[in-house]
PDB file of N, CA and C in Angstrom:
ATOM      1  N   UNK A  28      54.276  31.862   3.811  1.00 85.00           N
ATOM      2  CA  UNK A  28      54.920  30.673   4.333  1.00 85.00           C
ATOM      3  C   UNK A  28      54.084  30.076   5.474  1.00 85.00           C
ATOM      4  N   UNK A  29      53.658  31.147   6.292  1.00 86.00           N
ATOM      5  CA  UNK A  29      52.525  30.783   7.803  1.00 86.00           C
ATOM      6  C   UNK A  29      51.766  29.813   7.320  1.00 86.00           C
ATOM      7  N   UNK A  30      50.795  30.624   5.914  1.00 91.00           N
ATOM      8  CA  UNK A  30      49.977  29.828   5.632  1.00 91.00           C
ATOM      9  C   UNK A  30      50.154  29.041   4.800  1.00 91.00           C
ATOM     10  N   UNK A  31      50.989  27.937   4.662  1.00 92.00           N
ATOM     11  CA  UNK A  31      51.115  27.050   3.431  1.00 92.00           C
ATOM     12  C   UNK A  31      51.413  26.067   4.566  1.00 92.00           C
ATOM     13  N   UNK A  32      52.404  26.531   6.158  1.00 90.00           N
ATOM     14  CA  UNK A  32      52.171  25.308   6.791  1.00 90.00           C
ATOM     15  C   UNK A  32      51.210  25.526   7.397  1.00 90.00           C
ATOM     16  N   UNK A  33      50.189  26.132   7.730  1.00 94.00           N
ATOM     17  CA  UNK A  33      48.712  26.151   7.921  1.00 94.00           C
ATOM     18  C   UNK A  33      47.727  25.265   7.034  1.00 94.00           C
ATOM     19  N   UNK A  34      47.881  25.224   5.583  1.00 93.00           N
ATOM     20  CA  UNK A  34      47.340  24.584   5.047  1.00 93.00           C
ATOM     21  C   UNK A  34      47.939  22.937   4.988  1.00 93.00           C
ATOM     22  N   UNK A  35      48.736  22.274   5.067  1.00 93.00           N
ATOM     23  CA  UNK A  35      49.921  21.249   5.345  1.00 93.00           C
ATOM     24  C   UNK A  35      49.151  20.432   6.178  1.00 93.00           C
ATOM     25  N   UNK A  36      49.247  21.376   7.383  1.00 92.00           N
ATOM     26  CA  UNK A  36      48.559  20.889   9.171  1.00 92.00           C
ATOM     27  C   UNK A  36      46.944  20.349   8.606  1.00 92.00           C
ATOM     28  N   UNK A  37      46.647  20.863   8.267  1.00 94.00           N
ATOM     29  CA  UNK A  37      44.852  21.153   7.682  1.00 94.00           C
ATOM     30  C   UNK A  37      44.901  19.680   6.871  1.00 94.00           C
ATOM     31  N   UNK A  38      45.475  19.877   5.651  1.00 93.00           N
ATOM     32  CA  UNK A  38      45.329  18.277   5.054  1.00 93.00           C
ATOM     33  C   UNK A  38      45.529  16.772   5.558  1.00 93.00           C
ATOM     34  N   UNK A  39      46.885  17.450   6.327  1.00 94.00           N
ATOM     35  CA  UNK A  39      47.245  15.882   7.303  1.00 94.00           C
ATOM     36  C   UNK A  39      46.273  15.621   8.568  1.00 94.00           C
ATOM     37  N   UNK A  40      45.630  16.496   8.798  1.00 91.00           N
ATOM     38  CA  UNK A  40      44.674  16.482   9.534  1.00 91.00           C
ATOM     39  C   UNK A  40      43.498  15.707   9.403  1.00 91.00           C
ATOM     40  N   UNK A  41      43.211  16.634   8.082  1.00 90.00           N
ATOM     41  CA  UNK A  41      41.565  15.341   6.992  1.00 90.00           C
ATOM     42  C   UNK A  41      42.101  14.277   6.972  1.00 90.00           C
ATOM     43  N   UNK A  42      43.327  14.153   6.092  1.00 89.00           N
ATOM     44  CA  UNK A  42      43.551  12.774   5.672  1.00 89.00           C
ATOM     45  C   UNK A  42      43.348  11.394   6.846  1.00 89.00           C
ATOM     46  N   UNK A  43      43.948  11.951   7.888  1.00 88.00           N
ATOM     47  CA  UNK A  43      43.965  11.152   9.483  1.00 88.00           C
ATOM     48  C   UNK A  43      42.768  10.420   9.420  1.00 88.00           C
ATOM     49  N   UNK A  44      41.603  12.273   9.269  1.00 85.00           N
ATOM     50  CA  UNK A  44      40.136  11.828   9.899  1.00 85.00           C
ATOM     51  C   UNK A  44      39.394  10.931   8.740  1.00 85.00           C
ATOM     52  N   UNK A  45      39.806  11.451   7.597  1.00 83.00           N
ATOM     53  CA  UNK A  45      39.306  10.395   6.910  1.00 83.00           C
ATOM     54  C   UNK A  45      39.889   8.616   6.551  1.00 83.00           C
ATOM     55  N   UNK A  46      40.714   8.319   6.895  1.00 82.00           N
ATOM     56  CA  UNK A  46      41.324   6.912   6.855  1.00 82.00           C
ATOM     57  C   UNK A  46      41.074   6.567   8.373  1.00 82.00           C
ATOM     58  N   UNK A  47      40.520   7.323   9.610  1.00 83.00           N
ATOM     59  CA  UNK A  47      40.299   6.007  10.920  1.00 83.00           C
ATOM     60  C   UNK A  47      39.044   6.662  10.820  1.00 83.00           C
ATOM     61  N   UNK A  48      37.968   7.818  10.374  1.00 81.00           N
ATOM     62  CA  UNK A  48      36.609   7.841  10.656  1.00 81.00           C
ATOM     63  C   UNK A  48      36.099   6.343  10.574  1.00 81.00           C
ATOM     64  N   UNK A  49      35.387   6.615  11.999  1.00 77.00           N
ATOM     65  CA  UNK A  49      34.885   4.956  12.823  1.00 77.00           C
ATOM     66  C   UNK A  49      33.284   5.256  12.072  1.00 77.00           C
ATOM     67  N   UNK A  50      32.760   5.940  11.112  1.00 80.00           N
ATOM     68  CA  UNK A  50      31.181   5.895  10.872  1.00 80.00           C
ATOM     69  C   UNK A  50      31.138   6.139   9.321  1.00 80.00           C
ATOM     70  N   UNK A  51      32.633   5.298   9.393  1.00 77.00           N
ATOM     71  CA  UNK A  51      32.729   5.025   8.129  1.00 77.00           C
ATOM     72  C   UNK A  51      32.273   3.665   7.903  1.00 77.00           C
ATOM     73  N   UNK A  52      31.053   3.716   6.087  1.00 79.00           N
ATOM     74  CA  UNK A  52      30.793   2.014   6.454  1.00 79.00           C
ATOM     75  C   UNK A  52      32.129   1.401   5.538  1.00 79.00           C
ATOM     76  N   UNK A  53      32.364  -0.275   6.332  1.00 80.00           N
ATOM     77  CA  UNK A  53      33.136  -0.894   5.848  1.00 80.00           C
ATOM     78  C   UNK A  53      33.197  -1.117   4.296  1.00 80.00           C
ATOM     79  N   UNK A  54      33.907  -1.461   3.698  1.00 82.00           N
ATOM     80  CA  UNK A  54      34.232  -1.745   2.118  1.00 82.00           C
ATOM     81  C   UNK A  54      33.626  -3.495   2.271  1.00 82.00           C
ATOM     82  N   UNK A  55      32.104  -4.118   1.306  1.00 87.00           N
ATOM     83  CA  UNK A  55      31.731  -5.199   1.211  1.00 87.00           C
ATOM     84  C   UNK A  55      33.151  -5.618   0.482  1.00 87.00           C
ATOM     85  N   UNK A  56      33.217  -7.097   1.294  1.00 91.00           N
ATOM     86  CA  UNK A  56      34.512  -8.476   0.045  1.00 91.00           C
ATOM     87  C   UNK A  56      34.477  -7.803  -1.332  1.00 91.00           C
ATOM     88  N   UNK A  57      35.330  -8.618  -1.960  1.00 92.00           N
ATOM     89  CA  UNK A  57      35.447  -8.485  -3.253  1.00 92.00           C
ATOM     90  C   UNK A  57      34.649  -9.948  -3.829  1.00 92.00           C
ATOM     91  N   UNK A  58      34.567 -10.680  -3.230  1.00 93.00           N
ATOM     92  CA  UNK A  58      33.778 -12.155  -3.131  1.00 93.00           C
ATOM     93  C   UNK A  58      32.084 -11.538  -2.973  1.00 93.00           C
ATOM     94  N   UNK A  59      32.158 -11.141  -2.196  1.00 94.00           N
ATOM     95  CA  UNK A  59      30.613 -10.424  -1.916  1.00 94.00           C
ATOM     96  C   UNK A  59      29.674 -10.090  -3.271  1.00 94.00           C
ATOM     97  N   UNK A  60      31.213  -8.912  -3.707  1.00 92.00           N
ATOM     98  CA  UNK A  60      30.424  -8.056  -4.837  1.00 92.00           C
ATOM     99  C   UNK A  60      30.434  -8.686  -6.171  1.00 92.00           C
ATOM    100  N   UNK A  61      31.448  -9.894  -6.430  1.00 93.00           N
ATOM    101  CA  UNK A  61      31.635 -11.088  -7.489  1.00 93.00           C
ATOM    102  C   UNK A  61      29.978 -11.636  -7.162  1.00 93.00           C
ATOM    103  N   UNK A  62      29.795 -11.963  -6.188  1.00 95.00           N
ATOM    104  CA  UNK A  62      28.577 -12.962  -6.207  1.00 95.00           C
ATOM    105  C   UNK A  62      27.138 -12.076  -6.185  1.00 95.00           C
ATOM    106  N   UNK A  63      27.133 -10.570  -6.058  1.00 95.00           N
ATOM    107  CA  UNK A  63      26.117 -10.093  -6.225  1.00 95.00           C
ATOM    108  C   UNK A  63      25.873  -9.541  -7.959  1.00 95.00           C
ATOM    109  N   UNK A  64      27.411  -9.797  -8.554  1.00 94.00           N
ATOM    110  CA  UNK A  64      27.022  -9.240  -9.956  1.00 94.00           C
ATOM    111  C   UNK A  64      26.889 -10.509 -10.856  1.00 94.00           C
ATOM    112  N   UNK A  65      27.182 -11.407 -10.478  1.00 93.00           N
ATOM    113  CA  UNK A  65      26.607 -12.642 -10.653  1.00 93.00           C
ATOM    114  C   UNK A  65      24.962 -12.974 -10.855  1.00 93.00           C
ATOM    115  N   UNK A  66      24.299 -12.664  -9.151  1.00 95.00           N
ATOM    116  CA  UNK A  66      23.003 -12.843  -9.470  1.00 95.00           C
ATOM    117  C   UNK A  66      22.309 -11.428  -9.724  1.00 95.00           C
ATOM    118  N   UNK A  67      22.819 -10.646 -10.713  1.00 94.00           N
ATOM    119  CA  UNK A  67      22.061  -9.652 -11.454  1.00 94.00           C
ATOM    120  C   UNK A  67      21.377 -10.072 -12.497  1.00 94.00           C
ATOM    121  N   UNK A  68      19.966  -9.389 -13.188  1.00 94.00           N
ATOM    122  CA  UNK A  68      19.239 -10.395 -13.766  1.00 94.00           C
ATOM    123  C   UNK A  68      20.241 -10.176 -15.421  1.00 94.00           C
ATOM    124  N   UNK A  69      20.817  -9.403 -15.823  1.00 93.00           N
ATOM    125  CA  UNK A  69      21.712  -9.161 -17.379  1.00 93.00           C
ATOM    126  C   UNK A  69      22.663 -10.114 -16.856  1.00 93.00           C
ATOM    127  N   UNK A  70      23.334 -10.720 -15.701  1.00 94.00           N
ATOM    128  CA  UNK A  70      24.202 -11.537 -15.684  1.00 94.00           C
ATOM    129  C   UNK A  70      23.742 -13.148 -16.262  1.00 94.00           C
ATOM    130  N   UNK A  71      22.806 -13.228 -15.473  1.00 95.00           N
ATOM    131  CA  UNK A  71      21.843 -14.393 -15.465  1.00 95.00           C
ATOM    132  C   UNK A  71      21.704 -14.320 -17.344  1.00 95.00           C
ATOM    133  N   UNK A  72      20.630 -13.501 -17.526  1.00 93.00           N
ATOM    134  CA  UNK A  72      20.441 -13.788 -18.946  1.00 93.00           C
ATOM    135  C   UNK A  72      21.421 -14.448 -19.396  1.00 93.00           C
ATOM    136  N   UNK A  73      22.512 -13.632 -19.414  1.00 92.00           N
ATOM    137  CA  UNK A  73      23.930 -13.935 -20.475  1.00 92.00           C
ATOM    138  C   UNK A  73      24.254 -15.779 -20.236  1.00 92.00           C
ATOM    139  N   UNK A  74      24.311 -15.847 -18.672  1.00 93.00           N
ATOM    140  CA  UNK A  74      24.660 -17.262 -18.091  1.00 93.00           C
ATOM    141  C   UNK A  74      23.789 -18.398 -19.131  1.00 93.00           C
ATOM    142  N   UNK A  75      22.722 -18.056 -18.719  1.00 94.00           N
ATOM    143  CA  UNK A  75      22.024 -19.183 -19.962  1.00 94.00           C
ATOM    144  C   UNK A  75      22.053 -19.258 -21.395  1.00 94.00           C
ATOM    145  N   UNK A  76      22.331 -18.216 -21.672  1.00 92.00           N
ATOM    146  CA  UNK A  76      22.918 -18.470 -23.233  1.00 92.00           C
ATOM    147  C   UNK A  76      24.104 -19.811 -23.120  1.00 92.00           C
ATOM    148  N   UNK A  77      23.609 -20.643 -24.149  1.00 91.00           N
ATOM    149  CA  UNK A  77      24.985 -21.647 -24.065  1.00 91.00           C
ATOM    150  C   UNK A  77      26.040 -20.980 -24.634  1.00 91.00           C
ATOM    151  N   UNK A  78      26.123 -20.213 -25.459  1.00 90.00           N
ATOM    152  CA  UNK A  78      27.176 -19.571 -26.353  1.00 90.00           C
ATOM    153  C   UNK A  78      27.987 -18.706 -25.414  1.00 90.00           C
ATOM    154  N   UNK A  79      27.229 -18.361 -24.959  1.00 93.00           N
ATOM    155  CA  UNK A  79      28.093 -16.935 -23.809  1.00 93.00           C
ATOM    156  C   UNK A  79      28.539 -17.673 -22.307  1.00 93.00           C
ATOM    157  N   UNK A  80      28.279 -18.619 -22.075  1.00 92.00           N
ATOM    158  CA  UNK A  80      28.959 -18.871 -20.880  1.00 92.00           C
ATOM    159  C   UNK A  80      30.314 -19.421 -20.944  1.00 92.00           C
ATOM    160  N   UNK A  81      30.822 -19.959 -21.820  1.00 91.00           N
ATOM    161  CA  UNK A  81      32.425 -20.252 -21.788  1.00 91.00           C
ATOM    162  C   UNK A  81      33.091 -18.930 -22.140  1.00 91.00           C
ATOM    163  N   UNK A  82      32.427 -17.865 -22.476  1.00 92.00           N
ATOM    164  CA  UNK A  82      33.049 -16.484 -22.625  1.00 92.00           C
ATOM    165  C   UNK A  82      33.352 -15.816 -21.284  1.00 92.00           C
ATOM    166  N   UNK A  83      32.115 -16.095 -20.633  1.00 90.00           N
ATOM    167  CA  UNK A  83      32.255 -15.195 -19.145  1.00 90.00           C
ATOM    168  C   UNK A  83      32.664 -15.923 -18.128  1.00 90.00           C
ATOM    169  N   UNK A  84      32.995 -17.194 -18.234  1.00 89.00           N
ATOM    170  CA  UNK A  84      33.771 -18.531 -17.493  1.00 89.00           C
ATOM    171  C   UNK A  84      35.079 -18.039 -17.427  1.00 89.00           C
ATOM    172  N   UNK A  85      35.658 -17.991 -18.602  1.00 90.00           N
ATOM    173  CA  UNK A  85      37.437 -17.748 -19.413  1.00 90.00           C
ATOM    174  C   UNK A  85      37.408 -16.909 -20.004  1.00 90.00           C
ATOM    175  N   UNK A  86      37.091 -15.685 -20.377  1.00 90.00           N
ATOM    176  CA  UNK A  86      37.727 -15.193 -20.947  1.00 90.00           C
ATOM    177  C   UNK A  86      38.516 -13.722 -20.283  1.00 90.00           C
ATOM    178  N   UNK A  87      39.863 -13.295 -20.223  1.00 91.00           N
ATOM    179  CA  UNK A  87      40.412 -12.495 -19.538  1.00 91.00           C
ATOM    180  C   UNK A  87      39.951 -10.886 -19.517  1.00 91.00           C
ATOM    181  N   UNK A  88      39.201 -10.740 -20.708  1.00 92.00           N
ATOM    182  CA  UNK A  88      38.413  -9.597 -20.805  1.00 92.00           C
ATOM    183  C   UNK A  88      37.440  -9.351 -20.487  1.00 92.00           C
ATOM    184  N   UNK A  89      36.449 -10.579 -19.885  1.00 91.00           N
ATOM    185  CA  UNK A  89      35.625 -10.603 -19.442  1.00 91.00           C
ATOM    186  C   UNK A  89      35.644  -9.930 -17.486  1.00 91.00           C
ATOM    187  N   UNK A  90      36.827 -10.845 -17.123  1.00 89.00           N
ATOM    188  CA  UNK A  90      37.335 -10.983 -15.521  1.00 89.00           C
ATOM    189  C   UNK A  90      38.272  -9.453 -15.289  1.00 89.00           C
ATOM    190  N   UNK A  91      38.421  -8.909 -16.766  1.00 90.00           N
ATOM    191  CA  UNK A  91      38.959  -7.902 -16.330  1.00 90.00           C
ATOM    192  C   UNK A  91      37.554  -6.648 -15.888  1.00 90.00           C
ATOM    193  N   UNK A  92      36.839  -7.024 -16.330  1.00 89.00           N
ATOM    194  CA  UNK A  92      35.322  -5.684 -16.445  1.00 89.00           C
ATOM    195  C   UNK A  92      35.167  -5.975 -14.561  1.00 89.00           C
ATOM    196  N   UNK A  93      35.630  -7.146 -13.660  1.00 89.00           N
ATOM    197  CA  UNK A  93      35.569  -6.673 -12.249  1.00 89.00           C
ATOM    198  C   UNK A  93      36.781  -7.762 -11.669  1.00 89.00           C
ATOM    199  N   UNK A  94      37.671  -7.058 -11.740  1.00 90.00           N
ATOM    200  CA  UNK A  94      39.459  -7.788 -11.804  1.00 90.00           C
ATOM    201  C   UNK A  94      39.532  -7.078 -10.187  1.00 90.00           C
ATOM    202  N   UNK A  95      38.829  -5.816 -10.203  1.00 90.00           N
ATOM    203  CA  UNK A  95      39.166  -5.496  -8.650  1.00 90.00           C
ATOM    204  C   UNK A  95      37.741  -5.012  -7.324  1.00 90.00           C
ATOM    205  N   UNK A  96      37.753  -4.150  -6.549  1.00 91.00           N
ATOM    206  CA  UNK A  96      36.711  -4.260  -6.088  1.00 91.00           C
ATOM    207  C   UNK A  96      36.336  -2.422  -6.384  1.00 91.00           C
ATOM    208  N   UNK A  97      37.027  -1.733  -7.171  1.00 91.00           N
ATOM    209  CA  UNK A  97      36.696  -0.520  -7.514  1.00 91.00           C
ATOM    210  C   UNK A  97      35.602  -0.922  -9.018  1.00 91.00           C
ATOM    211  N   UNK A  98      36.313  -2.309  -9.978  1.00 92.00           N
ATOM    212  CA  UNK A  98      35.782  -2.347 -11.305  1.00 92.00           C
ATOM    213  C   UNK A  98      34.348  -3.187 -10.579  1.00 92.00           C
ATOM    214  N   UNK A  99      34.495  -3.796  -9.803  1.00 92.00           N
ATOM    215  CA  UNK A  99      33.109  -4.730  -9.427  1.00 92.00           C
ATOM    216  C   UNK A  99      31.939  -3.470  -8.930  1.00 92.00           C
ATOM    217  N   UNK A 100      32.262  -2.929  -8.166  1.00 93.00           N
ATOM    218  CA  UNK A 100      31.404  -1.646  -7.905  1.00 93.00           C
ATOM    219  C   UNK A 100      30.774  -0.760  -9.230  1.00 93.00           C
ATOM    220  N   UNK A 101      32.040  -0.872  -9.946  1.00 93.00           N
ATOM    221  CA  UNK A 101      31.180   0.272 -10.822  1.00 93.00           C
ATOM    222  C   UNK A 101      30.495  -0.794 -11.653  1.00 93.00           C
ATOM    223  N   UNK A 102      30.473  -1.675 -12.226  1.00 92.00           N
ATOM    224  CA  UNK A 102      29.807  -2.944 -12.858  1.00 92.00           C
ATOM    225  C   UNK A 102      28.528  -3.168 -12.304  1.00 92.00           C
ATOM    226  N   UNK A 103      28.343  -3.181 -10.746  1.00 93.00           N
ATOM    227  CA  UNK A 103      27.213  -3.245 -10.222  1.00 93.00           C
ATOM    228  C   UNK A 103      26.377  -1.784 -10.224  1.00 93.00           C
ATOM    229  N   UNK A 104      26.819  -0.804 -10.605  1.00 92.00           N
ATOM    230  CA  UNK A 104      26.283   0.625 -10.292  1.00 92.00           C
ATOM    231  C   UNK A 104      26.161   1.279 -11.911  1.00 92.00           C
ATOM    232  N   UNK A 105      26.679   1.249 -12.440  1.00 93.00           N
ATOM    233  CA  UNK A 105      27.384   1.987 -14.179  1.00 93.00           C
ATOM    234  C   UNK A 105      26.641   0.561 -14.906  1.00 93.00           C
ATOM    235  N   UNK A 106      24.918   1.200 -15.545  1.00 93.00           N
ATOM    236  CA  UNK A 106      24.522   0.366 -16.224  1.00 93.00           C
ATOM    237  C   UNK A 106      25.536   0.773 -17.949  1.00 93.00           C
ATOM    238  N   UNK A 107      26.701   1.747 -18.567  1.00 93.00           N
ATOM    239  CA  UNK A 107      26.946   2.024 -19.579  1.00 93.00           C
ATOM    240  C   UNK A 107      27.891   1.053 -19.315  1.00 93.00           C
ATOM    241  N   UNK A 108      28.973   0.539 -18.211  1.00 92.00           N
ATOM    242  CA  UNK A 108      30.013  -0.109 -17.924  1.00 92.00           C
ATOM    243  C   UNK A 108      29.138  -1.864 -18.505  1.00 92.00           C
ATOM    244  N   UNK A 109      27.839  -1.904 -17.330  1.00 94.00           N
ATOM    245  CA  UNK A 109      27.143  -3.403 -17.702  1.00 94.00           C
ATOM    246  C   UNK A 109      27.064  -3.437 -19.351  1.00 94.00           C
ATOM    247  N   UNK A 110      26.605  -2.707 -19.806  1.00 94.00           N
ATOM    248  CA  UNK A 110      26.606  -2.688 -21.457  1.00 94.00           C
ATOM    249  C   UNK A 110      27.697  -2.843 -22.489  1.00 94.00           C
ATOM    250  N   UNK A 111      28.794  -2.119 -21.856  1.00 93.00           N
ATOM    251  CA  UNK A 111      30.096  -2.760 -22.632  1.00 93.00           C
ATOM    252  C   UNK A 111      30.439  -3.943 -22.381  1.00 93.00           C
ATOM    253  N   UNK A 112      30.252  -4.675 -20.985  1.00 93.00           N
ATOM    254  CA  UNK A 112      30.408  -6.235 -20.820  1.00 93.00           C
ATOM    255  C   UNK A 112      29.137  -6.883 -21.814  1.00 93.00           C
ATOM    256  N   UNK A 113      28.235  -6.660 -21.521  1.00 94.00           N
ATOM    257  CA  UNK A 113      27.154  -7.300 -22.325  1.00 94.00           C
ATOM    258  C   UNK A 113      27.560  -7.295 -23.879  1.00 94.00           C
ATOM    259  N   UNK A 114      27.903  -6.173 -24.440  1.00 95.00           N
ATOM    260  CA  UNK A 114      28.387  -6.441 -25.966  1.00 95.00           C
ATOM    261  C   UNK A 114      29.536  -6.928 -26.172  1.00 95.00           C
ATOM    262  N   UNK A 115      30.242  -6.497 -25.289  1.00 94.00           N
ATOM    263  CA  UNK A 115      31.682  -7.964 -25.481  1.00 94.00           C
ATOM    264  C   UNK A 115      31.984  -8.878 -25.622  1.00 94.00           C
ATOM    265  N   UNK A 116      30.966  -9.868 -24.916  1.00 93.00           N
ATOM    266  CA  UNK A 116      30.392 -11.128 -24.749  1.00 93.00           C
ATOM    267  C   UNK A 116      29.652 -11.476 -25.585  1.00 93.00           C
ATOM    268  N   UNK A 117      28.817 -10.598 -26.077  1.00 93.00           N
ATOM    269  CA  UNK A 117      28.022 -11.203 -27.663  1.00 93.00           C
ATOM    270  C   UNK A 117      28.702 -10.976 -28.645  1.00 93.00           C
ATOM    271  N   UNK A 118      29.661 -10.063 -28.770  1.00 94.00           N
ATOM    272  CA  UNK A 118      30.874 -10.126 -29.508  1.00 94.00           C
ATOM    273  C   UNK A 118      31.401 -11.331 -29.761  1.00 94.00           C
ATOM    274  N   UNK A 119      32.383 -11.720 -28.946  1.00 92.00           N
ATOM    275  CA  UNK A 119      33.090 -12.490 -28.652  1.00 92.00           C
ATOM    276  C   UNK A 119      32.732 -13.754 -29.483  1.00 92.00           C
ATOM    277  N   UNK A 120      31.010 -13.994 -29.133  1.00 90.00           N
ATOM    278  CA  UNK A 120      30.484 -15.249 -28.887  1.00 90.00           C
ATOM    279  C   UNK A 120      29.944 -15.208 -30.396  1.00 90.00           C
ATOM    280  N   UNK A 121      29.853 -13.869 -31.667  1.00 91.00           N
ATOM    281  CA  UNK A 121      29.132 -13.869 -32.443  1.00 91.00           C
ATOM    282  C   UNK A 121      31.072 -14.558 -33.256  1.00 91.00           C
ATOM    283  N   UNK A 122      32.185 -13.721 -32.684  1.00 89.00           N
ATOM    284  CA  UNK A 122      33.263 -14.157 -34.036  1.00 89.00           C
ATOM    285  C   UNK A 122      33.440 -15.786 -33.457  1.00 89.00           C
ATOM    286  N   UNK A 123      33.442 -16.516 -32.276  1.00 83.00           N
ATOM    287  CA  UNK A 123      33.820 -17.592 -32.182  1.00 83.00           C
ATOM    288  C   UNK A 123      32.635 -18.543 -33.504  1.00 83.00           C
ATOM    289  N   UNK A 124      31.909 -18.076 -33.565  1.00 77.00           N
ATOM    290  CA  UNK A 124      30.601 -19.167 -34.168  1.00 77.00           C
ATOM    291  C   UNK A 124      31.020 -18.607 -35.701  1.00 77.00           C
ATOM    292  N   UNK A 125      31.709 -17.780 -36.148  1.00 71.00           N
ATOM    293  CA  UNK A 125      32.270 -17.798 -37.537  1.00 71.00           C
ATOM    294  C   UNK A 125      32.980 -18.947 -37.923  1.00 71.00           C
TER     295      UNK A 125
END
């Protein structure tokens, strides 16, 4: 029992230090990381395709691949994540032209 509220004390403890650690770096916007996966050069490509830009303009599956700032991170980091957007979009863009 000692030690289970020993261990209790111990977690609420981390948790503290980790949610006000001051050398912690800040979390970049979610605007930030929209506009840096933007000017990535697989973004770009796609942009100039005429076919693929009303896909990645509107389409909800598209905005969902960085809907938050956990999916924008891994989008900018997870080239297998960039690749499922990339074939989605040529997807998309190969059944619209049927």
């Amino acid at each position: 029992m000692f030690l289970i509220g020993i261990l209790v004390v111990v977690a609420i403890v981390g948790e503290l230090f980790h949610r006000l650690n001051p050398w912690k770096k800040p979390e970049p916007p979610y605007e930030e990381l929209v506009q840096q996966i933007k000017q990535t050069d697989w973004y770009q490509e796609l942009w100039q395709n005429e076919a693929y830009r009303p896909i990645l303009e509107n389409d909800p599956h598209v905005l969902a691949f960085y809907s938050g700032t956990y999916e924008a991170k891994r989008l900018l980091t997870n080239p297998g994540f960039q690749l499922g957007l990339i074939d989605y979009v040529k997807q998309q863009a190969e059944q619209k032209k049927r």
